[in-house]
C-alpha positions as a printed NumPy array, in Angstrom:
array([[-13.768, -27.595,  17.039],
       [-16.814, -28.413,  14.606],
       [-19.211, -26.143,  16.709],
       [-16.441, -23.501,  16.948],
       [-15.786, -23.451,  12.997],
       [-19.884, -23.508,  11.929],
       [-20.164, -20.154,  14.686],
       [-16.71 , -18.716,  12.222],
       [-18.815, -19.634,   9.302],
       [-21.597, -17.779,  10.56 ],
       [-19.986, -14.77 ,  10.999],
       [-18.589, -15.095,   7.611],
       [-14.911, -15.657,   8.554],
       [-14.808, -18.509,   5.824],
       [-16.058, -16.17 ,   3.075],
       [-14.024, -13.196,   3.231],
       [-12.113, -11.518,   0.658],
       [ -9.131, -10.251,   0.517],
       [ -9.358,  -6.127,   0.715],
       [ -7.981,  -4.117,  -2.003],
       [ -5.037,  -1.438,  -2.055],
       [ -4.542,   1.04 ,  -4.271],
       [ -1.199,   3.898,  -4.314],
       [ -3.596,   7.039,  -4.158],
       [ -0.95 ,   9.882,  -4.446],
       [  2.957,  10.634,  -2.97 ],
       [  3.606,  14.389,  -1.523],
       [  6.848,  15.078,  -0.61 ],
       [  7.23 ,  16.271,   2.96 ],
       [ 10.204,  17.858,   4.359],
       [ 13.316,  15.897,   4.633],
       [ 15.689,  14.622,   6.923],
       [ 19.053,  14.81 ,   6.791],
       [ 20.001,  12.357,   3.539],
       [ 16.725,  10.992,   3.876],
       [ 13.613,  12.053,   1.777],
       [ 10.24 ,  11.477,   3.389],
       [  6.59 ,  11.216,   1.696],
       [  3.166,  11.294,   2.542],
       [  1.374,   8.244,   0.811],
       [ -2.203,   7.657,   0.435],
       [ -3.48 ,   4.561,   0.671],
       [ -6.996,   3.618,  -0.419],
       [ -8.332,   0.757,   1.408],
       [-11.858,  -1.029,   0.087],
       [-13.734,  -3.705,   2.246],
       [-15.617,  -6.133,   0.173],
       [-16.728,  -7.958,   2.964],
       [-20.091,  -8.216,   4.988],
       [-17.612,  -7.646,   8.398],
       [-16.445,  -4.33 ,   9.155],
       [-12.681,  -4.651,   8.766],
       [-10.071,  -3.166,  12.04 ],
       [ -6.492,  -3.05 ,  11.143],
       [ -4.111,  -2.47 ,  13.832],
       [ -0.847,  -1.741,  11.63 ],
       [  0.395,  -1.689,   8.278],
       [  4.019,  -2.292,   6.361],
       [  4.151,  -1.581,   3.102],
       [  7.051,  -0.884,   0.404],
       [  6.242,   0.838,  -3.133],
       [  8.447,  -1.102,  -6.008],
       [  9.239,   1.512,  -9.061],
       [ 10.221,   0.176, -12.337],
       [ 11.93 ,  -2.935, -10.774],
       [ 13.35 ,  -1.233,  -7.725],
       [ 11.858,  -0.546,  -3.744],
       [ 12.495,   3.193,  -3.598],
       [  9.679,   3.599,  -0.621],
       [  8.886,   1.832,   2.474],
       [  7.701,   2.279,   6.126],
       [  4.696,   1.081,   9.059],
       [  2.153,   2.915,  10.557],
       [  0.911,   1.222,  14.164],
       [ -2.215,   4.075,  13.528],
       [ -5.244,   1.984,  13.775],
       [ -7.93 ,   2.03 ,  11.034],
       [-11.248,   0.452,  10.743],
       [-12.64 ,  -0.049,   7.411],
       [-16.381,  -0.804,   7.892],
       [-18.247,  -2.981,   6.268],
       [-18.834,  -2.737,   1.744],
       [-16.689,   0.27 ,   2.758],
       [-13.417,   1.991,   1.779],
       [-11.209,   4.205,   3.991],
       [ -7.97 ,   5.854,   2.986],
       [ -4.995,   5.991,   5.396],
       [ -1.835,   8.682,   5.458],
       [  1.227,   6.634,   5.75 ],
       [  4.774,   8.146,   6.498],
       [  7.281,   6.582,   4.356],
       [ 10.56 ,   7.128,   3.799],
       [ 12.71 ,   6.453,   0.111],
       [ 15.9  ,   3.822,   0.115],
       [ 18.942,   5.872,  -0.618],
       [ 20.159,   2.492,  -2.297],
       [ 16.721,   2.228,  -4.559],
       [ 16.071,   6.071,  -5.999],
       [ 19.696,   6.141,  -6.994],
       [ 19.267,   2.62 ,  -9.126],
       [ 15.824,   4.293, -10.25 ],
       [ 17.175,   7.089, -11.306],
       [ 20.23 ,   5.665, -13.462],
       [ 18.085,   3.272, -14.538],
       [ 15.799,   6.163, -15.77 ],
       [ 18.669,   8.009, -17.462],
       [ 19.729,   4.962, -19.578],
       [ 15.918,   3.94 , -20.33 ],
       [ 13.886,   7.38 , -20.481],
       [  9.845,   7.022, -20.426],
       [  7.613,   8.384, -22.492],
       [  4.488,   8.517, -20.524],
       [  4.515,   5.81 , -17.198],
       [  6.487,   4.384, -14.492],
       [  5.536,   0.999, -13.654],
       [  5.096,   0.328, -10.129],
       [  4.753,  -2.537,  -7.436],
       [  2.928,  -1.958,  -3.501],
       [  2.748,  -4.436,  -1.345],
       [  1.134,  -3.469,   1.617],
       [  0.324,  -6.125,   4.615],
       [ -2.264,  -5.444,   6.738],
       [ -2.346,  -7.023,  10.567],
       [ -6.066,  -7.928,  11.778],
       [ -7.657,  -7.091,  15.366],
       [ -8.853, -10.467,  16.597],
       [ -9.036, -13.969,  14.939],
       [ -7.12 , -13.372,  11.333],
       [ -3.638, -12.475,  11.684],
       [ -2.352, -10.404,   8.538],
       [ -3.427, -10.364,   5.006],
       [ -0.716,  -9.295,   2.848],
       [ -2.089,  -7.583,  -0.886],
       [  0.188,  -6.41 ,  -3.646],
       [ -1.261,  -4.143,  -6.234],
       [  0.628,  -3.364,  -9.738],
       [  0.205,  -0.361, -12.057],
       [  1.249,   2.845, -14.079],
       [  2.388,   6.201, -12.243],
       [  1.514,   8.427, -15.487],
       [  4.189,  11.155, -15.791],
       [  1.822,  13.05 , -18.436],
       [ -1.015,  13.067, -15.772],
       [ -2.118,  17.2  , -14.151],
       [ -2.822,  17.799, -11.174]])
């Protein structure tokens, strides 16, 4: 057991920093029935000396406390050592969370930005299992494309 632990330490498994996941953008896609669909762009930053092989991603985005976007993808993505990659994923806008957000915005208008929280679960290939990361920020409503 000690030898296998030493082997993992030699491979850098014990010196593993969580990757960073950042919301880059949302683009509308053609809707399907009553469901609004978006293309979400996520930047995944690997601050480690070993490549990060991701088999799948589950994620959700809450805006002003209302969960409005969620989705999953089993498209594999590889992020090199000390590198970053952009994942493009389709998401569905939840009707109840969206209605809650709209109601909140109508009663409490926003001046400059909307606070958001991104939760992501990155399923890794091989040893290590899943990594859960959260990121909070503000969507600037005054920014020009």
